[in-house]
Amino acid sequence: MTETAEILFTDEQAQLMDIAESFSASKSPVDAVRRQIEAEGAIEADIWQEMAALGWLGIAIPEEYGGSGLGLGEVVAIVEPMGRNLLSSPLAATTLAARAILQGGDDGQKSHWLPQLAGGTVAALALTEAHGDWDLTNLTCTAAASRDALTLSGGKTFVTDAAMAEVFLVSVALDGAPALLLVEAASLPAGALRREIVIDETRRSYSLNLDGIEVPKANLLPVDGAAACLKSLHLTACLFYAAEMCGGMAGVINVTLEYLLTRRQFDHFIGAYQALKHPMVDALVGMEQARSHLYHAATVFDGPDGAAAEIAVRMAKAQAADAFAFASDRAIQFHGAFGFTYDCDAQLYRRRALWCEQQHGDGAHHRKHLAGLLLD
Amino acid sequence: MSASQQELDEFRTEVSAWFSENKPADPGFLLPQSFMEVGTDQQFEFLRDWQRKVYDAGYLGMAWPAEYGGGGREQAFQDIATAEMVRQRVPFMTNTIGLSWAGPLILNMGTEAQKEAYIKRILSAEDIWCQGFSEPDNGSDLGNAQLRAVREGNEFVLNGSKIWTSLGAYADFIILLARTDTQTNTKYEGLSYFLAPMKITGVDPAPIKKLTGEHGFTQTFFNDARISDSCQIGEEGGGWQVAMKTLTFERAVSGGQAGGVHSMSVSANEVVEMARRAMRDGRPAIEDPIIRDQLVSFLMEERGLALNNKRAEIPGLIAERPASIAMARKLTNSEWRRRLNQFAVTLQGANASRYVGDGDAIDGGRWQRGYFNAFSGTVGGGTSQIQKNIVGERVLGLPKSE
Ligand SMILES: Cc1cc2nc3c(=O)[nH]c(=O)nc-3n(C[C@H](O)[C@H](O)[C@H](O)COP(=O)(O)OP(=O)(O)OC[C@H]3O[C@@H](n4cnc5c(N)ncnc54)[C@H](O)[C@@H]3O)c2cc1C
């Protein structure tokens, strides 16, 4: 067995997790999740305001910029319970945008944006493009520089919660190299955002047309740090998705167990049949390993060893993706024809699992990169 | 007062030095891969002497009470010593059944006399222990055990047979589940549990050849074997509870074991190294994308299982199902080991067909033998299927299977 087995979990994390669990359970019972899907709108503003008031948007933002100066491990501890309750919010995107500004922005950008993001301003990420490549440096969107502005062209996809966002973190190619810039919602022409129909209906996803949009040069993050920043965004997104998926797995396992303990066939609760019981144990075992990888990744993520962090987070994403896929797939099957219905909650989790797997790399993709890190 | 980090670090240095100085040289004959495969006198004596040496040096039973021969120290010291044994790949402690399940059981519920009689001799390997649970007709259905123990005065007379008795050919004592009453309402109530001597008239272990071609376990026949009633542990008729307690130690659901390694360790990195040497289509196998994917999966799983052990110690991260990781540990680890060995065999290409004894077998045929022997983990101690029933029922709360 490997010796790189370190997990730290602070009292702070434990408290945040407890609060986030009761918050998510009360704000996001499954009927509220379904109402939200039908409403097609943004997350209810008062839920977002409460998250801001709880300080969750500034967790990983330093105190000097209005945050609480904790780390990503604390964010993970609240994202997991949200995932369990299928609560969908711009929290992860806003946290990621803040991290990018913190890591790759200049002083002016930091002092302008970070306090706002800590206080409840919604940020959206515009990183993915129509080609669907998980490599965030594969950029077809461009920025052309004139004297004090940049003119953009191209389009972005899977920009979640874009309608709520006041600022977008956008990746483009500038002189053939990756660059990140901040586009304010106010500068978007009408019709730049178009709602996408996506597999996870709890997500409000948009495409963003950048053609002709002008951005002041002051909104460009210093270009020499952009590639590193993109990589960090990608890996941090993987960490949050792993957390969301671990939560989702716990949720779907419980939904399935409840059915296995109430539905009877052939005079027995169906949960007594090993053909169902044993795969449920496989799902549990998959979840336990995913959570162990997750909290290890959260422990080492911002540590001194960058390669170790990358290995840990890719393992966490890969394990969570495969285990959540299994647990939610079996959830449909084990509900019989009811599992085939829109009314059965299994589909909510299966759709969630597919989204989370498909954003920022599936299991095979991360294992391929892990192979490079571990075998060569 | 718990030991300081400095004390632990110093201890690690000390124990590390001791093992690198005292680790036995390759004996020149094939060693078994776990205590379930000790098949020759040569193997047995080598391993018994090694355990004795480790105990005398103070690195076994470190957390067991000093008055019975243990070290009386904190568990943390034993954990360090054990980790060092794994790291330095030293031979395993052969008296596993004594060290890891009979010993903790006796310490947990034995009489004072039993503790005094047995604990120290378990540690020193003066007494080797075996386990008499399974019978020819009653394996997974342990509660149906039929070996008879009939009271005559202050003795019990034993008749019947146990099977798959690991170390049966060498053992001095046996933890024995026997039926003292055939008239009970349920099969479980008629069972009693004994710490019985093996080297007495009427107890005859007959070796059985296992799938690798070596000897390992025995069928153990009892013909009017007489034991004192002081051999009993727990209540007469309460044997099932004692057996269940034993299994929590055996499956590492409960702590309290003496420590030490109990099988030849395997790591996914060894298989990675093999993939550098094996060939596919004229290139090292490690360049094959599918093999790379499989190797990474094994590395991930290995790390996930190690991380599970860490997380299992953090209450805030196991709140919903505190026993989940521990209850599934035997299942997850034994199945991983079986699959890893199997993969290591197929990785060898055409050479996978060679076996132990062939001069050209890769790593001496260790992986082929390891794959076969890995079933000892997925069958012995309760099969993987039975473990899934247990986890499904006790961790997930599902109804009992029919
Ligand atoms: C190497 C080795 C060492 C051993 N050492 C010892 C020892 O020292 N002492 C000792 O007492 N025993 C020992 N055993 C025996 C071991 O505990 C039993 O083999 C085990 O409990 C299974 O019993 P069985 O072999 O009779 O298989 P069976 O119970 O007959 O099972 C046959 C198959 O049916 C499956 N099965 C049975 N019941 C169920 C069920 N309810 N649900 C689903 N599937 C089921 C099993 O998983 C298995 O695949 C050892 C076994 C091995 C392989």
Short mmCIF file of C-alpha atoms and ligand atoms in Angstrom, two decimals, chain A residues 274 278, chain B residues 35-37 97 101 130-142 162-167 210 217 250 373 375-386 389 401-402, ligand 1:
data_model
loop_
_atom_site.label_atom_id
_atom_site.label_comp_id
_atom_site.label_asym_id
_atom_site.label_seq_id
_atom_site.Cartn_x
_atom_site.Cartn_y
_atom_site.Cartn_z
CA GLN A 274 -28.58 -10.36 -3.52
CA HIS A 278 -24.53 -6.80 -3.70
CA PHE B 35 -0.02 -18.09 7.19
CA MET B 36 -2.63 -20.05 5.26
CA GLU B 37 0.01 -21.61 3.06
CA ILE B 97 -4.52 -16.94 14.29
CA TRP B 101 -7.79 -13.38 16.63
CA CYS B 130 -5.29 -22.75 14.53
CA GLN B 131 -9.01 -22.29 14.01
CA GLY B 132 -11.69 -24.97 13.91
CA PHE B 133 -14.79 -23.29 12.55
CA SER B 134 -15.51 -24.73 9.10
CA GLU B 135 -16.72 -28.27 8.58
CA PRO B 136 -17.06 -30.32 5.44
CA ASP B 137 -20.81 -29.68 5.27
CA ASN B 138 -20.96 -26.32 6.99
CA GLY B 139 -18.83 -23.49 5.66
CA SER B 140 -20.53 -20.15 5.09
CA ASP B 141 -23.33 -21.43 7.27
CA LEU B 142 -21.07 -21.48 10.28
CA LYS B 162 -13.19 -29.62 11.04
CA ILE B 163 -11.74 -28.75 7.67
CA TRP B 164 -9.58 -26.15 5.93
CA THR B 165 -7.67 -25.83 9.19
CA SER B 166 -4.79 -23.49 8.36
CA LEU B 167 -1.62 -24.45 10.26
CA LYS B 210 -4.27 -26.92 -2.23
CA PHE B 217 -4.47 -26.66 5.57
CA GLU B 250 -10.35 -11.79 12.06
CA ASN B 373 -3.23 -17.99 -3.21
CA PHE B 375 -8.41 -16.86 -3.14
CA SER B 376 -7.42 -17.61 0.44
CA GLY B 377 -8.39 -14.00 1.09
CA THR B 378 -11.60 -13.98 -0.93
CA VAL B 379 -12.82 -17.34 0.47
CA GLY B 380 -11.16 -17.86 3.87
CA GLY B 381 -12.62 -15.98 6.82
CA GLY B 382 -15.98 -15.68 5.09
CA THR B 383 -16.31 -15.40 1.32
CA SER B 384 -16.62 -12.11 -0.54
CA GLN B 385 -20.25 -12.95 -1.24
CA ILE B 386 -20.90 -13.42 2.46
CA ASN B 389 -24.35 -9.80 2.58
CA SER B 401 -31.04 -12.64 2.35
CA GLU B 402 -33.06 -15.83 2.34
C1 LIG C 1 -6.98 -20.87 2.27
C2 LIG C 1 -8.10 -21.08 3.21
C3 LIG C 1 -7.84 -21.18 4.55
C4 LIG C 1 -8.86 -21.42 5.46
N1 LIG C 1 -8.57 -21.55 6.77
C5 LIG C 1 -9.54 -21.88 7.65
C6 LIG C 1 -9.25 -22.12 9.00
O1 LIG C 1 -8.10 -22.01 9.42
N2 LIG C 1 -10.23 -22.49 9.82
C7 LIG C 1 -11.52 -22.60 9.40
O2 LIG C 1 -12.39 -22.90 10.20
N3 LIG C 1 -11.86 -22.37 8.11
C8 LIG C 1 -10.88 -22.02 7.23
N4 LIG C 1 -11.20 -21.80 5.91
C9 LIG C 1 -12.56 -22.04 5.49
C10 LIG C 1 -13.39 -20.82 5.12
O3 LIG C 1 -13.78 -20.09 6.25
C11 LIG C 1 -14.58 -21.32 4.33
O4 LIG C 1 -14.09 -21.86 3.15
C12 LIG C 1 -15.58 -20.25 4.00
O5 LIG C 1 -16.24 -19.81 5.14
C13 LIG C 1 -16.61 -20.74 2.96
O6 LIG C 1 -17.16 -21.97 3.28
P1 LIG C 1 -17.16 -23.15 2.22
O7 LIG C 1 -15.79 -23.33 1.72
O8 LIG C 1 -17.82 -24.31 2.84
O9 LIG C 1 -18.02 -22.62 1.00
P2 LIG C 1 -19.60 -22.63 0.86
O10 LIG C 1 -20.20 -22.02 2.06
O11 LIG C 1 -20.06 -23.97 0.47
O12 LIG C 1 -19.77 -21.63 -0.35
C14 LIG C 1 -19.66 -22.02 -1.72
C15 LIG C 1 -19.97 -20.79 -2.57
O13 LIG C 1 -21.30 -20.35 -2.29
C16 LIG C 1 -21.34 -19.02 -1.89
N5 LIG C 1 -22.36 -18.85 -0.84
C17 LIG C 1 -22.59 -19.62 0.24
N6 LIG C 1 -23.58 -19.12 0.97
C18 LIG C 1 -24.01 -18.01 0.36
C19 LIG C 1 -25.00 -17.02 0.65
N7 LIG C 1 -25.76 -17.07 1.75
N8 LIG C 1 -25.11 -15.98 -0.19
C20 LIG C 1 -24.33 -15.89 -1.30
N9 LIG C 1 -23.39 -16.78 -1.62
C21 LIG C 1 -23.23 -17.83 -0.80
C22 LIG C 1 -19.94 -18.74 -1.36
O14 LIG C 1 -19.60 -17.36 -1.47
C23 LIG C 1 -19.07 -19.60 -2.25
O15 LIG C 1 -18.73 -18.90 -3.40
C24 LIG C 1 -10.18 -21.54 5.00
C25 LIG C 1 -10.47 -21.41 3.63
C26 LIG C 1 -9.43 -21.19 2.74
C27 LIG C 1 -9.75 -21.06 1.30
#
